[in-house]
Coordinates of C-alpha atoms and ligand atoms in Angstrom, one line a residue:
M762 CA 89.2 70.6 106.6
S763 CA 85.7 69.3 106.8
T764 CA 82.8 71.2 108.3
T765 CA 80.8 68.0 108.6
R766 CA 79.1 67.8 112.0
C767 CA 76.7 64.9 111.4
I768 CA 76.7 62.0 109.0
G769 CA 73.8 59.6 108.1
I770 CA 74.6 56.0 107.3
L771 CA 72.5 53.5 105.5
T772 CA 72.9 50.0 104.0
A773 CA 71.0 49.3 100.8
G774 CA 70.5 46.4 98.3
G775 CA 71.0 42.7 99.1
D776 CA 72.7 42.2 102.5
C777 CA 76.0 40.4 102.9
P778 CA 78.4 39.4 105.7
G779 CA 80.5 42.5 106.8
L780 CA 77.8 45.2 106.7
N781 CA 77.9 45.5 110.5
A782 CA 81.6 45.5 110.5
A783 CA 81.6 48.4 108.0
I784 CA 78.9 50.4 109.9
R785 CA 81.1 50.0 113.0
G786 CA 84.3 51.0 111.1
V787 CA 82.7 54.2 109.7
A788 CA 80.9 55.1 113.0
K789 CA 84.0 54.6 115.2
S790 CA 86.2 56.5 112.8
V791 CA 83.9 59.6 112.6
L792 CA 82.7 59.6 116.3
S793 CA 86.4 59.7 117.4
R794 CA 86.6 62.9 115.4
G795 CA 83.6 64.5 117.2
I796 CA 81.2 64.0 114.3
K797 CA 77.7 62.7 115.1
V798 CA 76.3 59.6 113.5
I799 CA 72.7 58.8 112.6
G800 CA 71.7 55.3 111.5
I801 CA 69.0 55.3 108.8
Q802 CA 66.8 52.1 108.8
D803 CA 66.1 49.9 105.8
G804 CA 68.2 51.7 103.2
F805 CA 66.7 54.5 101.1
R806 CA 63.1 53.6 102.3
G807 CA 64.0 54.6 105.8
L808 CA 65.5 57.8 104.5
V809 CA 62.2 58.7 102.7
E810 CA 60.1 57.6 105.7
N811 CA 62.4 59.4 108.2
R812 CA 63.2 56.4 110.2
M813 CA 66.5 57.3 111.9
V814 CA 68.3 56.6 115.2
A815 CA 71.3 58.3 116.7
L816 CA 74.3 56.0 117.0
E817 CA 76.8 56.3 119.8
D818 CA 80.0 54.3 120.3
K819 CA 78.2 51.8 122.6
D820 CA 75.7 51.1 119.8
V821 CA 78.4 49.9 117.4
S822 CA 80.3 47.9 119.9
G823 CA 80.1 44.1 119.7
I824 CA 78.7 44.0 116.1
L825 CA 81.9 43.3 114.2
T826 CA 81.3 39.6 113.8
H827 CA 77.5 39.7 113.2
G828 CA 76.1 38.8 109.8
G829 CA 73.4 40.8 108.0
T830 CA 72.9 44.5 108.7
Y831 CA 71.4 45.7 112.0
L832 CA 70.2 48.9 110.3
G833 CA 68.1 46.8 107.9
S834 CA 68.2 47.0 104.1
S835 CA 65.9 47.3 101.1
R836 CA 66.2 47.5 97.4
D837 CA 64.2 50.8 97.2
K838 CA 65.4 53.7 95.1
P839 CA 64.4 57.3 96.1
H840 CA 63.5 58.3 92.5
K841 CA 61.3 55.3 91.9
M842 CA 59.7 54.2 95.2
N843 CA 56.6 52.1 95.7
M844 CA 54.4 54.2 97.9
G845 CA 51.2 52.2 98.7
G846 CA 51.1 50.6 95.3
K847 CA 52.1 53.7 93.3
T848 CA 55.6 54.3 92.0
M849 CA 56.7 57.8 93.0
D850 CA 59.8 60.0 92.8
M851 CA 60.6 60.6 96.5
T852 CA 63.9 62.4 95.9
A853 CA 62.8 65.7 97.4
V854 CA 61.4 64.0 100.5
A855 CA 64.7 62.1 101.0
L856 CA 66.7 65.4 100.7
D857 CA 64.3 67.2 103.0
N858 CA 64.7 64.5 105.7
L859 CA 68.5 64.8 105.5
K860 CA 68.1 68.5 106.1
R861 CA 65.6 68.1 108.9
N862 CA 68.0 65.8 110.7
H863 CA 71.0 68.1 110.2
I864 CA 72.8 65.4 108.2
D865 CA 75.6 67.1 106.1
C866 CA 77.0 63.9 104.6
L867 CA 75.3 60.6 103.6
V868 CA 77.3 57.4 103.8
C869 CA 75.8 54.6 101.7
L870 CA 77.0 51.0 101.9
G871 CA 75.9 49.1 98.9
G872 CA 76.5 47.6 95.5
N873 CA 76.0 49.0 92.0
G874 CA 72.4 50.2 92.5
T875 CA 73.4 52.0 95.7
Q876 CA 76.3 53.7 94.0
K877 CA 73.9 55.1 91.4
N878 CA 71.3 56.1 93.9
A879 CA 73.9 58.0 96.0
M880 CA 75.1 59.7 92.9
R881 CA 71.5 60.7 92.0
L882 CA 70.9 62.2 95.4
H883 CA 74.1 64.2 95.2
T884 CA 73.3 65.5 91.7
A885 CA 69.7 66.3 92.6
G886 CA 70.3 68.1 95.9
G887 CA 74.0 68.7 96.4
I888 CA 74.2 66.5 99.5
D889 CA 77.7 65.3 100.1
V890 CA 78.0 61.5 99.8
V891 CA 80.6 58.8 100.5
T892 CA 80.0 55.2 99.5
L893 CA 81.6 51.8 100.4
P894 CA 81.6 48.9 97.8
K895 CA 79.4 46.1 99.2
T896 CA 78.3 43.0 97.4
I897 CA 78.9 39.2 97.3
D898 CA 78.9 39.6 93.5
N899 CA 82.3 41.6 93.5
D900 CA 81.0 43.5 90.5
V901 CA 81.5 47.2 91.5
A902 CA 83.8 49.1 89.2
E903 CA 87.1 50.7 90.2
T904 CA 87.8 48.5 93.2
D905 CA 89.8 45.3 93.3
I906 CA 87.3 43.7 95.6
T907 CA 84.0 44.4 97.3
F908 CA 83.3 43.5 100.9
G909 CA 81.1 40.4 101.4
F910 CA 82.7 38.6 98.5
D911 CA 85.3 36.7 100.5
S912 CA 82.7 35.5 103.0
A913 CA 80.3 34.3 100.2
M914 CA 83.2 32.7 98.3
T915 CA 84.2 30.8 101.5
I916 CA 80.6 29.5 101.9
A917 CA 80.4 28.5 98.3
T918 CA 83.8 26.8 98.4
E919 CA 82.8 24.8 101.4
A920 CA 79.6 23.8 99.7
I921 CA 81.6 22.6 96.6
D922 CA 83.9 20.7 98.9
R923 CA 81.0 18.9 100.5
L924 CA 79.4 18.1 97.1
H925 CA 82.7 16.5 96.1
T926 CA 82.6 13.8 98.7
T927 CA 79.0 12.8 97.9
A928 CA 79.5 13.0 94.1
T929 CA 82.5 10.8 94.5
S930 CA 80.7 8.2 96.5
H931 CA 77.8 7.9 94.0
H932 CA 79.8 8.5 90.8
R933 CA 77.5 11.4 89.9
V934 CA 77.6 14.7 88.3
I935 CA 76.5 17.5 90.6
V936 CA 75.6 20.9 89.4
C937 CA 76.0 23.7 91.9
E938 CA 74.4 27.0 91.2
V939 CA 76.2 30.1 92.7
M940 CA 74.9 33.7 92.9
G941 CA 76.6 36.6 91.3
H942 CA 73.9 38.4 89.3
S943 CA 75.4 39.1 85.8
A944 CA 79.0 38.6 86.8
G945 CA 80.9 35.3 87.4
W946 CA 83.4 36.3 90.1
L947 CA 81.7 34.1 92.8
A948 CA 81.3 31.0 90.6
L949 CA 84.8 31.3 89.2
G950 CA 86.5 32.0 92.5
A951 CA 84.7 29.3 94.5
G952 CA 84.9 27.0 91.5
I953 CA 88.7 27.2 91.3
A954 CA 89.0 27.1 95.1
G955 CA 86.7 24.1 95.3
G956 CA 88.2 22.3 92.4
A957 CA 85.1 22.3 90.2
D958 CA 85.6 20.4 86.9
V959 CA 83.4 22.7 84.9
I960 CA 82.8 26.4 85.7
L961 CA 80.2 28.3 83.7
I962 CA 80.1 32.1 84.0
P963 CA 78.0 34.8 82.3
E964 CA 81.2 36.3 80.7
I965 CA 81.8 33.1 78.6
P966 CA 78.6 31.8 76.9
Y967 CA 78.9 28.0 77.0
D968 CA 78.6 25.3 74.4
I969 CA 76.7 22.4 75.9
E970 CA 78.5 20.0 73.5
I971 CA 81.9 21.1 75.0
V972 CA 80.6 20.5 78.5
L973 CA 79.3 17.0 77.6
R974 CA 82.5 16.1 75.9
H975 CA 84.5 17.1 79.0
L976 CA 82.2 15.0 81.2
R977 CA 82.6 12.0 78.9
E978 CA 86.4 12.4 78.8
R979 CA 86.5 12.4 82.6
R980 CA 84.5 9.1 82.7
Q981 CA 86.9 7.6 80.1
N982 CA 89.8 8.6 82.3
H983 CA 88.2 6.8 85.2
K984 CA 87.1 9.9 87.0
R985 CA 83.6 8.8 87.8
F986 CA 82.3 12.1 89.4
S987 CA 82.2 15.7 88.2
I988 CA 81.3 19.0 89.8
I989 CA 79.9 21.8 87.7
A990 CA 79.8 25.3 89.3
V991 CA 77.4 27.4 87.4
A992 CA 76.8 31.1 87.9
E993 CA 73.1 32.1 88.1
G994 CA 73.7 34.5 85.2
A995 CA 75.5 31.9 82.9
C996 CA 74.0 31.4 79.5
S997 CA 74.6 29.0 76.6
K998 CA 75.6 30.4 73.3
E999 CA 72.0 29.9 72.0
E1000 CA 70.5 31.7 75.0
T1001 CA 72.9 34.5 74.6
A1002 CA 72.0 34.9 70.9
A1003 CA 68.2 34.9 71.7
P1004 CA 66.6 38.3 71.8
S1005 CA 65.1 37.8 75.3
A1006 CA 68.5 36.8 76.8
K1007 CA 68.9 39.9 79.0
S1008 CA 65.6 39.7 80.7
R1009 CA 65.9 36.0 81.2
K1010 CA 69.3 36.4 82.9
K1011 CA 67.7 38.5 85.6
K1012 CA 64.8 36.2 86.2
D1013 CA 66.6 32.9 86.1
G1014 CA 66.4 30.7 89.2
Q1015 CA 64.5 33.2 91.3
V1016 CA 61.8 32.2 93.6
R1017 CA 59.8 35.3 94.7
M1018 CA 56.6 36.2 96.4
T1019 CA 54.6 38.8 94.5
T1020 CA 53.0 41.7 96.4
D1021 CA 49.6 39.8 96.2
G1022 CA 51.1 36.7 97.8
Q1023 CA 51.6 34.6 94.7
L1024 CA 54.6 32.4 94.6
L1025 CA 56.6 33.0 91.4
V1026 CA 58.9 30.2 90.6
Q1027 CA 61.3 30.2 87.7
E1028 CA 63.3 27.1 87.0
P1029 CA 66.8 27.6 88.2
K1030 CA 69.7 27.7 85.7
A1031 CA 71.2 24.7 87.4
S1032 CA 68.1 22.5 87.0
R1033 CA 67.8 23.2 83.3
L1034 CA 71.4 22.4 82.7
A1035 CA 71.2 19.2 84.8
R1036 CA 68.2 18.0 82.8
E1037 CA 70.0 18.7 79.6
I1038 CA 73.1 16.8 80.7
Q1039 CA 71.2 13.8 82.1
Q1040 CA 68.9 13.5 79.0
T1041 CA 71.8 13.7 76.6
S1042 CA 74.5 11.7 78.4
G1043 CA 72.6 9.3 80.6
I1044 CA 74.8 10.2 83.5
E1045 CA 73.0 10.6 86.8
V1046 CA 73.0 14.3 87.7
R1047 CA 72.0 16.1 90.9
V1048 CA 71.5 19.8 91.6
T1049 CA 72.2 22.1 94.5
S1050 CA 71.3 25.8 94.4
L1051 CA 73.2 27.6 97.2
G1052 CA 70.9 30.7 97.1
H1053 CA 70.8 33.1 100.0
V1054 CA 72.9 30.8 102.2
Q1055 CA 75.8 32.5 100.5
R1056 CA 74.8 35.8 102.0
G1057 CA 74.2 34.6 105.5
G1058 CA 76.3 34.4 108.7
S1059 CA 79.4 35.9 110.1
P1060 CA 82.0 37.7 107.9
T1061 CA 85.4 36.0 107.4
P1062 CA 88.4 37.6 109.0
T1063 CA 89.4 38.9 105.6
D1064 CA 86.1 40.7 105.3
R1065 CA 86.2 42.0 108.8
L1066 CA 89.6 43.5 108.2
L1067 CA 88.5 44.9 104.8
C1068 CA 85.3 46.5 106.3
T1069 CA 87.2 48.1 109.1
R1070 CA 89.8 49.5 106.7
L1071 CA 87.2 50.9 104.4
G1072 CA 85.2 52.3 107.3
A1073 CA 88.3 54.0 108.8
K1074 CA 89.2 55.4 105.4
A1075 CA 85.7 56.8 104.9
G1076 CA 86.0 58.6 108.3
E1077 CA 89.4 60.1 107.2
A1078 CA 87.9 61.3 103.9
I1079 CA 84.9 62.9 105.7
A1080 CA 87.2 64.6 108.3
A1081 CA 89.3 65.9 105.4
G1082 CA 86.3 67.3 103.6
N1083 CA 86.6 64.9 100.6
F1084 CA 83.2 63.9 99.3
N1085 CA 81.2 62.4 96.4
L1086 CA 83.5 59.4 96.2
M1087 CA 83.7 55.7 96.8
I1088 CA 86.3 54.1 99.0
A1089 CA 87.9 51.5 96.9
V1090 CA 90.7 48.8 97.3
R1091 CA 93.7 49.1 95.0
G1092 CA 96.4 46.6 95.8
E1093 CA 97.4 47.1 99.4
E1094 CA 95.7 50.5 99.7
C1095 CA 92.3 51.9 100.4
V1096 CA 91.8 54.8 98.0
T1097 CA 89.1 57.3 97.1
I1098 CA 87.5 57.2 93.6
P1099 CA 85.2 59.9 92.3
L1100 CA 81.7 58.5 92.4
E1101 CA 80.9 59.3 88.8
R1102 CA 83.6 56.8 87.7
V1103 CA 81.8 54.1 89.5
A1104 CA 78.0 54.7 89.3
G1105 CA 76.3 52.7 86.5
I1106 CA 79.2 50.4 85.7
T1107 CA 79.2 46.7 86.2
K1108 CA 82.6 45.1 86.6
C1109 CA 82.5 41.7 84.9
I1110 CA 85.5 39.4 84.6
P1111 CA 87.8 40.6 81.8
P1112 CA 88.7 37.8 79.2
E1113 CA 92.4 38.1 80.0
H1114 CA 91.9 37.9 83.8
Q1115 CA 94.3 35.6 85.6
W1116 CA 91.6 33.5 87.2
I1117 CA 90.4 32.5 83.7
Q1118 CA 94.0 31.7 82.6
T1119 CA 94.5 29.7 85.8
A1120 CA 91.4 27.6 85.2
V1121 CA 92.3 27.0 81.6
S1122 CA 95.9 26.0 82.5
I1123 CA 94.8 23.3 84.9
G1124 CA 92.3 21.9 82.4
T1125 CA 89.0 23.2 84.0
C1126 CA 86.3 23.3 81.4
L1127 CA 84.8 26.8 81.0
G1128 CA 82.3 25.7 78.4
D1129 CA 84.2 27.0 75.5
T1130 CA 87.6 26.4 73.8
I1131 CA 89.8 29.1 75.4
K1132 CA 93.5 29.2 74.7
Ligands
F6P991 O1 73.5 41.3 94.5 C1 73.6 40.3 95.4 C2 72.6 39.2 95.1 O2 72.8 38.2 96.1 C3 72.8 38.6 93.7 O3 73.9 37.7 93.7 C4 71.5 37.9 93.5 O4 71.2 37.8 92.1 C5 70.5 38.9 94.1 O5 71.3 39.6 95.1 C6 69.4 38.2 94.8 O6 68.5 39.2 95.3 P1 67.4 39.1 96.4 O7 67.9 39.3 97.7 O8 66.4 40.2 96.0 O9 66.8 37.7 96.2

């Protein structure tokens, strides 16, 4: 049995639909067992800056359907935090704030970075941690699915559907850039669901000649439009072979404001690809980059259900005194996985994955000759 009397809960990394549903699931599940809940604002930054609010049942009512995270989020890491322009290790301060607020277990809702940061806090200070797998990228290890993925895939699929009708009317090729960091789950899932003709993912470096041949063949077969779903991390064979491939993958397509207010614009993956196709083939190409639209709005019913199940399971684990684990999905079940098996591992699409076989079977071009 657990001796936990108070948990802290935070949401870290990029937001996604379902975070509020998960906060609600965890909070309701532990509150009903007489355990107190403290909400920590803006991820690990709020933990270091001691910005916390007590959460009661009324505070988590009515948030199931809301997008974003009402606790706020940030990409800050306790061991490498920007404090007034200086990067500092704030681990000791984070641990001290947990103690001062009588928090015996920290629940972290986040993606790969968050799993690592939770693990680091546990290793450094012995604090009990429980994590939930959140990200639209679906790239967290040891779980079949992350929450937020279904909502983002729904948005991306709807976008591809809409691009189809306009591409058909104008006989164009439209390149649609989909998020996913260094994994192709979102592009492949939405690409198949939306019927994209070409799907390019980071796991399969593409050959531009194969893509061009596929587009030409479609024209010859009187299909006068084509949709290309490209993951933001997808790279051509040449780019993959280049020594700077890793750093470029991270920066591709991002528009950011630097701390001194400069706008940093990198040409999106999709624009470069479109330019190459138009110049080589003469076919009219247009580009749509879905960007943060994919992370906005209300979670789908599938994500609401998943978040509630994961939250309830977290509450059960805490009440039973099981810590230092991530709540994962395996088949029909929510299970607990030791955190050290998750932290630091990115789950990319395995070559033999059924989604890849499915795409190949129906003649979708993946930019390479795959049997
Ligand atoms: O990890 C989620 C994600 O949306 C990725 O798909 C994307 O590469 C990244 O976050 C964008 O990050 P930011 O919110 O910092 O622009």
